[in-house]
CSV table of C-alpha atoms in Angstrom, one decimal:
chain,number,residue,atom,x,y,z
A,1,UNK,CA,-60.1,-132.9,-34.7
A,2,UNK,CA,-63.3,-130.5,-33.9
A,3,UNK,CA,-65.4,-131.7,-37.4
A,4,UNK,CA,-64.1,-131.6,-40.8
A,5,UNK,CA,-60.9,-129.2,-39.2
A,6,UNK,CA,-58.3,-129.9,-37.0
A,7,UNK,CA,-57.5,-127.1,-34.0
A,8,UNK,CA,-55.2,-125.4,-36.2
A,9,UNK,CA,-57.5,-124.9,-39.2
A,10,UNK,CA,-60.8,-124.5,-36.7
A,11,UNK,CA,-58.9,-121.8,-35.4
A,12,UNK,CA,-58.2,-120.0,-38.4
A,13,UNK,CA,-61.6,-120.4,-39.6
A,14,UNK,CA,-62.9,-118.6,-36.4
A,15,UNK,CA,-60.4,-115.7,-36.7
A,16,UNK,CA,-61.3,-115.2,-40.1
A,17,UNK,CA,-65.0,-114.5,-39.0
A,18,UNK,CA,-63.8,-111.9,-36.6
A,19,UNK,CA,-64.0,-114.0,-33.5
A,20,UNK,CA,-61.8,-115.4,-31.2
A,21,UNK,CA,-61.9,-118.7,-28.8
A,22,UNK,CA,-61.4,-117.4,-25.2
A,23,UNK,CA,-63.3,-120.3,-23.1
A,24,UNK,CA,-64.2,-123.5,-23.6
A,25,UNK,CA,-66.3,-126.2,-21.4
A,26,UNK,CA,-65.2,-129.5,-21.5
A,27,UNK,CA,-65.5,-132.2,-19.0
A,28,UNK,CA,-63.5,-135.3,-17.7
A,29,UNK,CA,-66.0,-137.9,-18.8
A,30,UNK,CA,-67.2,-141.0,-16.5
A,31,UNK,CA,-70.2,-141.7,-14.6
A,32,UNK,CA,-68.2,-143.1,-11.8
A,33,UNK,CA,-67.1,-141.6,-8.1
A,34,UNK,CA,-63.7,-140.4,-8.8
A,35,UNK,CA,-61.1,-142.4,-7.2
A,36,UNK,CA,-57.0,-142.8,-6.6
A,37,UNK,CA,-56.8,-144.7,-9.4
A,38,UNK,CA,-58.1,-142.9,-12.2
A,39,UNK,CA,-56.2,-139.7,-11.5
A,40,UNK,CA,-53.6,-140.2,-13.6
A,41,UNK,CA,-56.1,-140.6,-16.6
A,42,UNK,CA,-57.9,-137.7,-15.5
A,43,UNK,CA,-54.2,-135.9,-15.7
A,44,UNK,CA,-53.7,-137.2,-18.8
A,45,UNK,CA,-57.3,-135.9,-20.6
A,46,UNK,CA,-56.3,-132.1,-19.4
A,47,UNK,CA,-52.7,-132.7,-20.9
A,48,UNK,CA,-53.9,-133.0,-24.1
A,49,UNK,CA,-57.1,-131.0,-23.6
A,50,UNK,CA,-54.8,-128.2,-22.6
A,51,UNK,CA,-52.0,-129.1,-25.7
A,52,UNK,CA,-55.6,-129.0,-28.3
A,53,UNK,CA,-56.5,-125.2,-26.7
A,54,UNK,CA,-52.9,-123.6,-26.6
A,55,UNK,CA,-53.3,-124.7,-30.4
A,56,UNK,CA,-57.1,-122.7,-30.4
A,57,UNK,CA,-56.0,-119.7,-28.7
A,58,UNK,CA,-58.1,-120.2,-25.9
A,59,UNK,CA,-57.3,-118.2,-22.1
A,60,UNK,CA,-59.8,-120.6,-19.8
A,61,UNK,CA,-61.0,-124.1,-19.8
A,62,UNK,CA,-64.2,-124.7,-18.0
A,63,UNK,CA,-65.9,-128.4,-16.4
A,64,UNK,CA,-69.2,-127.7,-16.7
A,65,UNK,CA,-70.6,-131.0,-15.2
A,66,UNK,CA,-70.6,-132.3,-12.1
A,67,UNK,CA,-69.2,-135.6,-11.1
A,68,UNK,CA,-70.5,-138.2,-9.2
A,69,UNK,CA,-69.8,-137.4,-5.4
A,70,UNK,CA,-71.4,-139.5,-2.8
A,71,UNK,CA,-68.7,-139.0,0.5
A,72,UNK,CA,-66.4,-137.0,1.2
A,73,UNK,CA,-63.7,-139.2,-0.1
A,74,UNK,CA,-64.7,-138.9,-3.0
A,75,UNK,CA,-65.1,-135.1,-3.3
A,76,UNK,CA,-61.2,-135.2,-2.2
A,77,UNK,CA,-60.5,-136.9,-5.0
A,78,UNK,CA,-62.5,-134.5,-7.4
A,79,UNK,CA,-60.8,-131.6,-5.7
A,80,UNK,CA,-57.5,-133.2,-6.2
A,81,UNK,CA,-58.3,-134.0,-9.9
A,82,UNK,CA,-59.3,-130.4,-10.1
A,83,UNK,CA,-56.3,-129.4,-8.8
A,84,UNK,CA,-54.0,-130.9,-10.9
A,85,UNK,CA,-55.9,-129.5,-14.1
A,86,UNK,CA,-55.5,-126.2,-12.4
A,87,UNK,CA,-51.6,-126.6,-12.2
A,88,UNK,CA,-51.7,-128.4,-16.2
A,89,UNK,CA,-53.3,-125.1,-17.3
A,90,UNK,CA,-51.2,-122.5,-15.7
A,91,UNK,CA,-47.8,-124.3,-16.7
A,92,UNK,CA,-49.3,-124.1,-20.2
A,93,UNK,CA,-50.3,-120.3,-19.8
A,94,UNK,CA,-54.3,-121.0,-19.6
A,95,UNK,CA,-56.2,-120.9,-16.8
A,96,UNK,CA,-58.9,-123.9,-15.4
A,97,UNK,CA,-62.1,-123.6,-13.5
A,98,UNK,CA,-65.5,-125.2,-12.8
A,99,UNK,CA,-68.7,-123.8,-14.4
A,100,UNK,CA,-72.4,-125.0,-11.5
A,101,UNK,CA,-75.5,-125.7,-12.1
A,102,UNK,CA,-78.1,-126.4,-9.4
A,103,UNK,CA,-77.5,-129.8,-8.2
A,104,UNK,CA,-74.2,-128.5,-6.4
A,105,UNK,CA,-76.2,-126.4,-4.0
A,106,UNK,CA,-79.0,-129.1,-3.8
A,107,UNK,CA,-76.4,-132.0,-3.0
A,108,UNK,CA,-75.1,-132.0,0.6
A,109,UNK,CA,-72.5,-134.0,1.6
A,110,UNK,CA,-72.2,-135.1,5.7
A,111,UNK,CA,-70.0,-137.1,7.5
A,112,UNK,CA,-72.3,-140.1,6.8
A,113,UNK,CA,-73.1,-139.6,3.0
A,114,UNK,CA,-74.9,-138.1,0.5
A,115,UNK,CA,-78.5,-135.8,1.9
A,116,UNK,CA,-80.3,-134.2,-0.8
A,117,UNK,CA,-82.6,-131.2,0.3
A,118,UNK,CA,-86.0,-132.2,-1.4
A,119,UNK,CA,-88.4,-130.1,0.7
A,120,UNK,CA,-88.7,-126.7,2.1
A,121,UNK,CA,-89.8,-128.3,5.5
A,122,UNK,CA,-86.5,-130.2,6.3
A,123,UNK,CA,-84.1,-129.0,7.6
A,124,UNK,CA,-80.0,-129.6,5.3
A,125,UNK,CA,-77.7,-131.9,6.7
A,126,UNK,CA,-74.7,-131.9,5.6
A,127,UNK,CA,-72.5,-128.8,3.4
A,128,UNK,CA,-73.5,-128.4,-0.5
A,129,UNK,CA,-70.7,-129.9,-2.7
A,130,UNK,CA,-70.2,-126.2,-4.1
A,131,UNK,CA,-68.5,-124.6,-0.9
A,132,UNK,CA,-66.7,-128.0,-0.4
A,133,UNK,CA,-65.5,-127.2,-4.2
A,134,UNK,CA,-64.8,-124.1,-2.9
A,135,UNK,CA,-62.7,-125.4,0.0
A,136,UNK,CA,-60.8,-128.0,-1.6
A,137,UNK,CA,-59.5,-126.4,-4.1
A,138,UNK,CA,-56.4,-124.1,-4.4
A,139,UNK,CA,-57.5,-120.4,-5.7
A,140,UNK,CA,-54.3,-119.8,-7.4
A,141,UNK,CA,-55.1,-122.7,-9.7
A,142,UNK,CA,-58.9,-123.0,-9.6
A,143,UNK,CA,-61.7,-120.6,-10.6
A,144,UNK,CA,-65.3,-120.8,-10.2
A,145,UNK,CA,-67.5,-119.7,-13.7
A,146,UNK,CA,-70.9,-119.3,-11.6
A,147,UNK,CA,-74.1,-120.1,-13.4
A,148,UNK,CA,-76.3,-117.6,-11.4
A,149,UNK,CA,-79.4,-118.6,-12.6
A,150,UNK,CA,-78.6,-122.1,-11.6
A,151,UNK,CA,-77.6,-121.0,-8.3
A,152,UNK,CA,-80.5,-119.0,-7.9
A,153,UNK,CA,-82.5,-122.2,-8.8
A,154,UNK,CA,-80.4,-124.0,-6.5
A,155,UNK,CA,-82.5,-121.7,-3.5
A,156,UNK,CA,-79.1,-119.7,-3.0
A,157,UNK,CA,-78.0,-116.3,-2.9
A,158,UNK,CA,-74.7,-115.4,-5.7
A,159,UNK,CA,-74.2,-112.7,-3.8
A,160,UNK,CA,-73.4,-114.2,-0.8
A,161,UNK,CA,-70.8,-116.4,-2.2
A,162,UNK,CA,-69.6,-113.4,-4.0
A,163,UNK,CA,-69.0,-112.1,-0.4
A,164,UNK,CA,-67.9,-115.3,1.4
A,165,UNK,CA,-65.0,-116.3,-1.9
A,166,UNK,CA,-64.3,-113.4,-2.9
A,167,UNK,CA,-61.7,-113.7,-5.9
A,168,UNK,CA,-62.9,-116.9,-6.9
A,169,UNK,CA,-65.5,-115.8,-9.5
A,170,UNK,CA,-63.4,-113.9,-12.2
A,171,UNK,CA,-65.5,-115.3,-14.5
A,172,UNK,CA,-69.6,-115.4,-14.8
A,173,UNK,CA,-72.2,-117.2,-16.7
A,174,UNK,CA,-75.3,-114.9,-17.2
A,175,UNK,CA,-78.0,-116.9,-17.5
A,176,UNK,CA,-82.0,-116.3,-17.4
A,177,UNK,CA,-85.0,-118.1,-18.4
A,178,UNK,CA,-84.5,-117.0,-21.6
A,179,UNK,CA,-84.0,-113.8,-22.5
A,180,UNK,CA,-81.9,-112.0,-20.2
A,181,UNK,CA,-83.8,-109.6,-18.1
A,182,UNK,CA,-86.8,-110.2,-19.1
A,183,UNK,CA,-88.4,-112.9,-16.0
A,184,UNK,CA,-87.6,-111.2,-13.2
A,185,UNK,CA,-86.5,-113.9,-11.6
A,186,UNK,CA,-82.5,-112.7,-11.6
A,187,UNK,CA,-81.4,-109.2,-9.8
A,188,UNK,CA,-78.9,-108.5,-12.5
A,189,UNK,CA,-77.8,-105.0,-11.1
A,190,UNK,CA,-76.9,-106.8,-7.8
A,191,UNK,CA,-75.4,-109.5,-9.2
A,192,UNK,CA,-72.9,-107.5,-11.6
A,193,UNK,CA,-72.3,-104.8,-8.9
A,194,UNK,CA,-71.3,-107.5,-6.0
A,195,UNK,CA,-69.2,-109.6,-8.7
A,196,UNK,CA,-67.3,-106.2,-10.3
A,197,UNK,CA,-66.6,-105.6,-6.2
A,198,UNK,CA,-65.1,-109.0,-6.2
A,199,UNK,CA,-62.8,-109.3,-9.0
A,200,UNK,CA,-65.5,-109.9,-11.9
A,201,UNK,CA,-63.0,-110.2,-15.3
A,202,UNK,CA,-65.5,-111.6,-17.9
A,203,UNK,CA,-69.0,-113.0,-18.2
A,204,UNK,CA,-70.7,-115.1,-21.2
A,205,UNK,CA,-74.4,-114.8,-21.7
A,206,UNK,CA,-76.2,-118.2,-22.1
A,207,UNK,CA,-79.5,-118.9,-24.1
A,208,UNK,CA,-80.2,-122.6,-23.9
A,209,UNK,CA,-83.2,-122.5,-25.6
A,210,UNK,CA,-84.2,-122.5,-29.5
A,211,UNK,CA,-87.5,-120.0,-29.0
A,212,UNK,CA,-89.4,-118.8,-26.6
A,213,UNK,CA,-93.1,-116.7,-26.3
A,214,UNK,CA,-92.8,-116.2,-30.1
A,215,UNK,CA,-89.2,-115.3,-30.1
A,216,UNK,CA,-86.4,-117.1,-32.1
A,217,UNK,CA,-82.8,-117.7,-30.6
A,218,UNK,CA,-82.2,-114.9,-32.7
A,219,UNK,CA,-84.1,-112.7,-31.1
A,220,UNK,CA,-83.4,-113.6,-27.8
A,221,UNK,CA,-79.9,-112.9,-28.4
A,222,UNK,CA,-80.3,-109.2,-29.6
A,223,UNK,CA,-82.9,-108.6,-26.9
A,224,UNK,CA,-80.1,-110.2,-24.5
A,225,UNK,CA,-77.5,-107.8,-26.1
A,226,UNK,CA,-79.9,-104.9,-25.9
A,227,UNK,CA,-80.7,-105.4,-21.9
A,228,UNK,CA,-77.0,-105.9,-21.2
A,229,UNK,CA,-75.7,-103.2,-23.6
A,230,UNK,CA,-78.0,-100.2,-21.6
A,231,UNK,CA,-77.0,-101.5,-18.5
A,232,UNK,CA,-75.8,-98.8,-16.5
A,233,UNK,CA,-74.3,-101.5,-13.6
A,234,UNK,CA,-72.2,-102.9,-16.3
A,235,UNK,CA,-68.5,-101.4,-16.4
């Protein structure tokens, strides 16, 4: 049930407004390392997460949260969870992938644990848990949805990764501060010209907040749609 409506009816409502569903985020939910144990439960959420968004119409499911990863036991597991949502999904015709924000990037993983870069002046140990994402998963069953404002928080480069994985990012959020384009904090023209290079399918703009410098949601949306509408980098 999503509110007063099951999928079926939900769905219907939607495609009577003129919309249609074609990603959702939803996460696996548990405080705890992942572990051999839980897998099969973990399985068993994306079965019927996948069986409730066949129903919606939907084309990608999205984890948008990251779990708890403190060795690199652990992030087998995760990758192995993530794995197996992947394979779920694409027997079911959808596809499955894993939306960042900046902790991956901040969160290093070495042989001897967790090392979490909190200063400019010391030097990372470890490899950030994205590219260990990266790694341990199978492309042909997992996608990466980057958050590039979060990367970019995250003191990393998207193009880079764009260059490095390339294929893995069909699918972008396009995140600012707020409106988008407007802090120039984010090199959008570089960001959408290295992603289209590298496979770039779709991308969903994110406004997180309610209002900002006397501007409603509202507002920010249509000065969002505005930027990205006259954007000659855009194809």
């Amino acid at each position: 049930m999503m509110g007063e409506y099951n999928m079926k009816d939900y769905r219907k409502v939607v495609e009577d407004a003129g919309l249609n569903i074609t990603s959702s985020h939803v996460s696996y939910s548990t405080r705890e390392p992942y572990n051999k144990g839980m897998l099969s439960d973990v399985a068993d959420f994306w079965k019927q997460t996948v069986e409730d968004h066949v129903t919606l119409g939907c084309e990608t499911l999205v984890q948008p949260s990251m779990p708890t990863m403190e060795n690199l036991e652990q992030v087998g597991y995760v990758c192995e969870a993530f794995n197996t949502a992947g394979e779920i999904c694409k027997d079911a015709g959808l596809r499955w992938g894993y939306h960042n924000h900046n902790r991956e990037f901040e969160t290093r993983i070495s042989e001897n644990g967790v090392v979490t870069q909190t200063s400019q002046f010391r030097a990372p140990e470890g490899e950030p848990v994205y590219d260990l994402l990266l790694k341990g998963t199978d492309p042909d069953l997992v996608l990466f949805e980057m958050d590039v404002y979060w990367c970019v928080q995250g003191n990393n480069d998207p193009l880079d990764y764009f260059e490095r994985y390339a294929g893995r990012f069909p699918i972008l959020h396009i995140k600012d501060r707020f409106v988008i384009g407007a802090s120039g904090l984010m090199n959008f023209e570089n960001i959408f010209t290295k992603a289209q290079e590298n496979g770039l399918e779709r991308f969903y703009v994110e406004l997180e907040r309610s209002y900002a410098n006397g501007r409603t949601q509202f507002e920010g949306v249509k000065d969002s749609f505005k930027y990205l509408n006259n954007a000659s980098f855009i194809k």
